Amino acid sequence: MEETDFAAHLTDLMTGSALTMLIGIGHRTGLLEAAAAGPATSEGLAARAGLEERYVREWLGAMVTGGIFTYDGREYAFPPGHAKYLLGETAANLMPSLLTLSAFTGILPDLERAFAEGGGVPRSAYGPYLESLGAKTGDSWKHIYREHLVDGFFGAVPGLKERLTAGVRVLDLGCGTGNAIAVAARAFPASRFTGLDINPRVVEQARETGLPNAEFLVGDAAELTADPPYDVITAFDAVHDQDRPDVVLRRIRGALAPDGLFFMVDTNFSSHVEKNIGNPLAPLCYAISLMYCTTTSLAEGGAALGAMWGTEKATEMLADAGFRHVEVLDSPRPQNCIYVCRP
Ligand SMILES: C[S@@+](CC[C@H](N)C(=O)[O-])C[C@H]1O[C@@H](n2cnc3c(N)ncnc32)[C@H](O)[C@@H]1O
């Protein structure tokens, strides 16, 4: 890249960072929601949102020149084709990710200390920042499961939906607030689902789903036993963060019935930086990995695989854990792939 192009590239990065902050303001003040109700002048939008016009006008200037809103010389508009990526209960809405990313600014001093002194930032340190921003990390996946779990994710594996329909025992490891099970247990009433998570707070929330064929347990995946053996074990975005991923994968292998299937959804990148160059999703995922996955694992003395552990490392670890047949399939989301693993 030419020097002048690089300066322009850096300016673009700063612009993106600044607009991200302003989009967060739009979310928290209700401006985005108000703007989605229809075109308005700055006075009209300020009145609609109950805010100060002078601030709203400056914010609108950034939204228009940043390509988020349009302006006809009198009224500002938030096109529906843009609004769906920042509002609404759908998988397209990127707001939960944007807010989660913004929340990481709160732990930066601790992270920078860890660069110099080692160790990491514990998961508990993130809570206040995520909660104060109103970010619910489970939210984006909740919508993704609702729209894509049954046909997109499970449908990618020939015969899996049929087995789930007939009725099997399923364990969802690192189930979080139970969003995947909430969808799967309704779609496959003959199957019995167990969610396991080490965090009692999320398990308590998961139990609120109250489905007759689902139960939620607090426990460490590194201590998983084969009692009972499971026909299907799923792990959505839950393996690379493990403190002892090698132990967990071996436990999963040991807890599967002989014809069982481990269905692991994880990030879809290479383990080698040079192969990720040019992948537009890679810098963001390395950044999230640094600011959350890697440092929270290091805080526990863990393996710190990070979100960018990559398909090469993952398939190697799955083979080491005793899976003799591992297939890597595309998922409905380009940033994730599906590992279909059989003993
Ligand atoms: C990124 S979240 C994914 C949650 C959920 N699968 C979803 O898609 O919304 C990873 C989850 O793994 C859980 N977890 C981490 N280490 C664990 C362990 N050793 N045993 C069980 N759960 C664990 C965390 O508490 C967290 O809820």
Coordinates of C-alpha atoms and ligand atoms in Angstrom, one line a residue:
M1 CA 0.0 0.0 0.0
E2 CA 1.3 3.5 -0.9
E3 CA 2.0 5.8 2.0
T4 CA -0.8 8.2 1.0
D5 CA -3.2 5.3 0.7
F6 CA -2.1 4.1 4.1
A7 CA -2.9 7.5 5.7
A8 CA -6.3 7.3 4.0
H9 CA -6.8 3.8 5.3
L10 CA -6.0 4.9 8.9
T11 CA -8.4 7.8 8.6
D12 CA -11.1 5.3 7.5
L13 CA -10.3 3.3 10.6
M14 CA -10.7 6.3 12.8
T15 CA -13.9 7.2 11.1
G16 CA -15.3 3.7 11.7
S17 CA -14.3 3.8 15.3
A18 CA -15.9 7.2 15.8
L19 CA -19.1 6.2 14.0
T20 CA -19.3 3.1 16.1
M21 CA -19.3 5.3 19.2
L22 CA -22.1 7.5 17.7
I23 CA -24.2 4.5 16.7
G24 CA -23.9 3.4 20.4
I25 CA -25.2 6.8 21.4
G26 CA -28.0 6.4 18.9
H27 CA -29.0 3.1 20.5
R28 CA -28.9 4.4 24.1
T29 CA -30.7 7.7 23.5
G30 CA -33.4 6.1 21.4
L31 CA -32.4 8.1 18.3
L32 CA -32.1 5.1 16.0
E33 CA -35.5 3.9 17.0
A34 CA -37.1 7.3 16.5
A35 CA -35.4 7.8 13.1
A36 CA -36.7 4.4 11.9
A37 CA -40.3 5.8 12.4
G38 CA -39.8 7.9 9.2
P39 CA -38.0 10.8 7.7
A40 CA -37.8 14.0 9.8
T41 CA -36.0 17.3 10.2
S42 CA -33.5 17.6 13.0
E43 CA -36.1 19.5 15.0
G44 CA -38.7 16.8 14.3
L45 CA -36.4 14.0 15.2
A46 CA -35.3 15.7 18.4
A47 CA -38.9 16.3 19.4
R48 CA -39.8 12.7 18.5
A49 CA -36.9 11.3 20.7
G50 CA -37.3 14.0 23.4
L51 CA -33.7 15.2 23.0
E52 CA -31.8 18.5 22.5
E53 CA -31.9 19.5 18.8
R54 CA -28.3 20.9 18.7
Y55 CA -26.9 17.5 19.7
V56 CA -29.2 15.6 17.4
R57 CA -28.3 17.8 14.4
E58 CA -24.5 17.2 14.9
W59 CA -25.1 13.5 15.3
L60 CA -27.3 13.5 12.1
G61 CA -24.4 15.1 10.3
A62 CA -22.2 12.2 11.1
M63 CA -24.9 9.6 10.3
V64 CA -25.5 11.2 6.8
T65 CA -21.9 11.7 5.8
G66 CA -21.0 8.3 7.3
G67 CA -23.5 6.6 4.9
I68 CA -25.9 5.4 7.6
F69 CA -28.7 7.9 7.0
T70 CA -29.7 9.9 3.9
Y71 CA -30.6 13.6 3.7
D72 CA -32.6 15.5 1.0
G73 CA -31.7 19.0 2.2
R74 CA -34.6 19.1 4.6
E75 CA -35.3 15.7 6.1
Y76 CA -33.1 12.9 7.4
A77 CA -34.0 9.3 6.7
F78 CA -32.9 6.0 8.1
P79 CA -33.5 3.6 5.2
P80 CA -35.2 0.4 6.3
G81 CA -32.5 -1.5 4.5
H82 CA -30.0 0.0 6.9
A83 CA -32.3 0.0 10.0
K84 CA -32.6 -3.8 9.9
Y85 CA -28.9 -4.1 10.7
L86 CA -29.2 -1.9 13.9
L87 CA -32.7 -2.5 15.2
G88 CA -35.1 -5.4 15.7
E89 CA -35.3 -8.9 16.9
T90 CA -33.5 -10.6 13.9
A91 CA -30.2 -12.3 13.3
A92 CA -29.3 -9.4 10.9
N93 CA -29.2 -6.9 13.8
L94 CA -25.5 -6.2 14.6
M95 CA -26.2 -4.0 17.6
P96 CA -25.5 -6.7 20.3
S97 CA -22.0 -7.2 18.7
L98 CA -21.4 -3.5 18.4
L99 CA -22.3 -2.9 22.1
T100 CA -20.3 -5.8 23.3
L101 CA -17.3 -4.5 21.4
S102 CA -17.7 -1.0 22.9
A103 CA -17.9 -2.6 26.4
F104 CA -14.4 -3.9 26.0
T105 CA -13.0 -0.3 26.3
G106 CA -13.7 -0.6 30.0
I107 CA -11.2 -3.4 30.5
L108 CA -8.4 -1.9 28.4
P109 CA -6.3 -0.7 31.3
D110 CA -6.3 -4.2 32.8
L111 CA -5.5 -5.7 29.4
E112 CA -2.6 -3.3 28.9
R113 CA -1.3 -4.2 32.3
A114 CA -1.4 -7.9 31.3
F115 CA 0.6 -7.1 28.2
A116 CA 3.4 -5.9 30.4
E117 CA 3.0 -8.2 33.5
G118 CA 1.4 -11.4 32.1
G119 CA -1.7 -13.0 33.4
G120 CA -5.1 -11.9 32.0
V121 CA -8.4 -10.1 32.6
P122 CA -10.9 -12.4 34.4
R123 CA -14.4 -12.9 33.0
S124 CA -15.9 -11.3 36.1
A125 CA -14.2 -8.0 35.2
Y126 CA -16.4 -7.6 32.0
G127 CA -19.7 -7.9 33.8
P128 CA -20.2 -4.3 34.9
Y129 CA -19.2 -2.8 31.5
L130 CA -21.5 -5.2 29.5
E131 CA -24.4 -4.6 31.9
S132 CA -23.9 -0.8 32.0
L133 CA -24.1 -0.7 28.2
G134 CA -27.2 -2.8 28.2
A135 CA -25.4 -5.3 26.0
K136 CA -26.6 -8.9 26.3
T137 CA -24.0 -11.1 24.7
G138 CA -26.4 -13.9 24.2
D139 CA -28.8 -11.8 22.2
S140 CA -27.2 -12.0 18.8
W141 CA -27.1 -15.8 19.0
K142 CA -30.7 -15.9 20.2
H143 CA -31.8 -14.6 16.9
I144 CA -29.3 -16.6 14.9
Y145 CA -30.7 -19.8 16.5
R146 CA -34.3 -18.9 15.9
E147 CA -33.6 -18.3 12.2
H148 CA -30.9 -20.7 11.4
L149 CA -30.5 -23.5 14.0
V150 CA -32.9 -26.1 12.7
D151 CA -32.5 -25.8 8.9
G152 CA -29.3 -23.9 8.6
F153 CA -27.0 -25.5 11.2
F154 CA -28.6 -28.9 11.9
G155 CA -29.9 -29.2 8.3
A156 CA -26.3 -29.0 7.1
V157 CA -25.6 -32.5 8.4
P158 CA -27.5 -35.2 6.5
G159 CA -29.7 -37.3 8.7
L160 CA -29.3 -35.2 11.9
K161 CA -32.7 -33.6 11.8
E162 CA -34.3 -37.1 11.3
R163 CA -32.4 -38.4 14.4
L164 CA -33.5 -35.4 16.4
T165 CA -37.1 -35.9 15.2
A166 CA -37.1 -39.6 16.2
G167 CA -35.8 -38.8 19.7
V168 CA -32.2 -38.8 21.0
R169 CA -30.3 -37.6 24.1
V170 CA -28.6 -34.3 23.4
L171 CA -26.1 -32.4 25.5
D172 CA -25.4 -28.7 24.8
L173 CA -22.0 -27.9 26.3
G174 CA -21.4 -24.3 27.4
C175 CA -25.1 -23.7 26.9
G176 CA -25.1 -20.1 28.2
T177 CA -28.6 -18.8 28.7
G178 CA -30.0 -21.8 26.9
N179 CA -30.9 -20.0 23.6
A180 CA -30.0 -23.0 21.4
I181 CA -31.9 -25.5 23.5
A182 CA -34.9 -23.2 23.7
V183 CA -35.2 -23.5 19.9
A184 CA -34.1 -27.2 19.5
A185 CA -36.3 -28.5 22.4
R186 CA -39.4 -27.0 20.8
A187 CA -38.5 -28.2 17.3
F188 CA -37.7 -31.7 18.4
P189 CA -40.1 -32.6 21.2
A190 CA -39.2 -36.3 21.2
S191 CA -35.5 -35.6 22.0
R192 CA -34.3 -34.9 25.5
F193 CA -31.9 -31.9 26.0
T194 CA -29.4 -31.2 28.7
G195 CA -27.6 -27.8 28.9
L196 CA -24.4 -27.6 30.8
D197 CA -22.6 -24.4 31.8
I198 CA -20.0 -23.6 34.4
N199 CA -21.6 -20.2 35.1
P200 CA -24.5 -20.6 37.6
R201 CA -25.9 -17.2 36.7
V202 CA -26.6 -18.1 33.1
V203 CA -27.9 -21.5 34.0
E204 CA -30.5 -19.9 36.3
Q205 CA -31.7 -17.8 33.3
A206 CA -31.7 -20.8 31.0
R207 CA -34.0 -22.6 33.4
E208 CA -36.6 -19.9 32.9
T209 CA -37.3 -21.5 29.4
G210 CA -39.3 -24.1 31.4
L211 CA -39.5 -26.7 28.6
P212 CA -40.6 -30.3 29.6
N213 CA -37.8 -31.9 27.5
A214 CA -35.0 -29.7 28.6
E215 CA -32.9 -29.5 31.8
F216 CA -30.0 -27.2 32.7
L217 CA -27.1 -28.1 34.9
V218 CA -24.2 -26.2 36.4
G219 CA -20.9 -28.0 35.8
D220 CA -17.5 -28.0 34.3
A221 CA -17.2 -29.6 30.8
A222 CA -13.7 -30.7 31.8
E223 CA -15.4 -33.1 34.3
L224 CA -18.0 -34.4 31.9
T225 CA -18.8 -38.1 32.4
A226 CA -20.4 -40.7 30.1
D227 CA -23.3 -41.2 32.4
P228 CA -25.5 -41.2 30.5
P229 CA -23.9 -41.5 27.1
Y230 CA -25.2 -38.9 24.7
D231 CA -26.3 -39.4 21.1
V232 CA -25.5 -35.8 20.1
I233 CA -23.3 -33.3 21.9
T234 CA -23.4 -29.7 20.6
A235 CA -21.0 -26.8 21.4
F236 CA -21.9 -23.4 20.0
D237 CA -19.0 -21.0 20.3
A238 CA -18.0 -22.7 23.5
V239 CA -14.8 -24.7 22.8
H240 CA -12.1 -22.1 22.0
D241 CA -12.7 -20.3 25.2
Q242 CA -12.2 -23.4 27.4
D243 CA -9.3 -23.2 29.9
R244 CA -8.5 -26.9 29.2
P245 CA -9.9 -27.5 25.7
D246 CA -7.9 -30.7 25.2
V247 CA -9.4 -32.2 28.3
V248 CA -12.9 -31.0 27.3
L249 CA -12.7 -32.6 23.8
R250 CA -11.5 -35.9 25.3
R251 CA -14.4 -35.8 27.7
I252 CA -16.9 -35.1 25.0
R253 CA -15.5 -38.0 23.0
G254 CA -15.8 -40.3 26.0
A255 CA -19.4 -39.1 26.8
L256 CA -20.7 -40.0 23.3
A257 CA -22.6 -43.2 22.4
P258 CA -20.8 -45.4 19.9
D259 CA -22.8 -44.0 17.0
G260 CA -22.9 -40.5 18.5
L261 CA -22.1 -37.2 16.9
F262 CA -20.3 -34.1 18.2
F263 CA -21.5 -31.0 16.5
M264 CA -19.2 -28.1 17.2
V265 CA -19.8 -24.6 15.8
D266 CA -16.8 -22.4 16.0
T267 CA -15.0 -19.6 14.1
N268 CA -14.2 -20.2 10.5
F269 CA -10.6 -19.0 10.0
S270 CA -7.2 -20.4 9.4
S271 CA -4.7 -21.1 12.2
H272 CA -2.1 -19.3 10.1
V273 CA -2.2 -15.5 10.0
E274 CA -0.9 -15.4 6.4
K275 CA -3.9 -17.4 5.3
N276 CA -6.3 -14.9 7.0
I277 CA -4.9 -11.9 5.1
G278 CA -7.7 -10.5 2.9
N279 CA -10.5 -12.1 5.0
P280 CA -12.5 -9.0 5.9
L281 CA -13.8 -10.7 9.1
A282 CA -10.3 -11.6 10.4
P283 CA -9.1 -8.3 12.0
L284 CA -12.4 -8.0 14.0
C285 CA -12.2 -11.6 15.2
Y286 CA -8.5 -11.2 16.2
A287 CA -9.4 -8.1 18.1
I288 CA -12.3 -9.8 20.0
S289 CA -10.0 -12.8 20.6
L290 CA -7.4 -10.5 22.1
M291 CA -9.8 -8.4 24.2
Y292 CA -11.8 -11.3 25.5
C293 CA -11.1 -14.9 24.6
T294 CA -7.3 -15.0 25.0
T295 CA -7.0 -12.8 28.0
T296 CA -9.9 -14.4 30.0
S297 CA -8.3 -17.8 29.4
L298 CA -4.8 -16.5 30.5
A299 CA -6.4 -15.1 33.6
E300 CA -7.2 -18.7 34.6
G301 CA -3.9 -20.1 33.5
G302 CA -5.7 -21.6 30.6
A303 CA -4.6 -22.7 27.1
A304 CA -5.6 -19.3 25.6
L305 CA -6.5 -20.9 22.2
G306 CA -8.3 -17.7 21.3
A307 CA -11.1 -17.3 18.8
M308 CA -8.6 -17.5 15.9
W309 CA -7.3 -21.0 16.8
G310 CA -8.4 -21.9 13.2
T311 CA -9.6 -25.0 11.4
E312 CA -6.2 -26.6 11.2
K313 CA -5.6 -26.5 15.0
A314 CA -9.2 -27.5 15.7
T315 CA -9.1 -30.6 13.4
E316 CA -5.7 -31.6 14.9
M317 CA -7.1 -31.3 18.5
L318 CA -10.3 -33.2 17.6
A319 CA -8.2 -36.1 16.1
D320 CA -6.0 -36.1 19.3
A321 CA -9.2 -36.3 21.4
G322 CA -10.1 -39.6 19.5
F323 CA -12.5 -38.5 16.8
R324 CA -11.6 -40.5 13.7
H325 CA -14.0 -38.8 11.4
V326 CA -14.1 -35.0 11.3
E327 CA -15.8 -33.0 8.6
V328 CA -15.7 -29.2 8.4
L329 CA -18.9 -27.8 6.9
D330 CA -20.0 -24.3 6.0
S331 CA -22.5 -22.7 8.3
P332 CA -25.2 -20.1 7.5
R333 CA -22.7 -17.5 8.8
P334 CA -19.4 -17.0 7.0
Q335 CA -17.6 -16.3 10.3
N336 CA -18.5 -19.8 11.6
C337 CA -18.1 -23.3 10.4
I338 CA -19.5 -26.6 11.7
Y339 CA -17.3 -29.5 12.8
V340 CA -19.1 -32.8 12.4
C341 CA -17.2 -35.3 14.5
R342 CA -17.7 -39.0 14.9
P343 CA -15.8 -41.5 17.0
Ligands
LIG1 C1 -19.4 -17.7 24.2 S1 -20.5 -18.5 25.4 C2 -21.6 -19.3 24.3 C3 -22.9 -19.6 25.0 C4 -23.9 -20.3 24.2 N1 -23.4 -21.6 23.6 C5 -24.5 -19.5 23.1 O1 -24.3 -19.8 21.9 O2 -25.1 -18.5 23.4 C6 -19.4 -19.8 26.1 C7 -20.1 -20.4 27.3 O3 -19.2 -21.5 27.7 C8 -19.3 -21.5 29.2 N2 -18.1 -22.3 29.6 C9 -16.8 -21.8 29.6 N3 -16.0 -22.8 30.2 C10 -16.8 -23.8 30.5 C11 -16.6 -25.1 31.2 N4 -15.4 -25.5 31.5 N5 -17.6 -25.9 31.4 C12 -18.9 -25.5 31.0 N6 -19.2 -24.3 30.5 C13 -18.2 -23.5 30.2 C14 -19.3 -20.1 29.5 O4 -19.8 -19.9 30.9 C15 -20.3 -19.5 28.5 O5 -21.6 -19.5 28.9

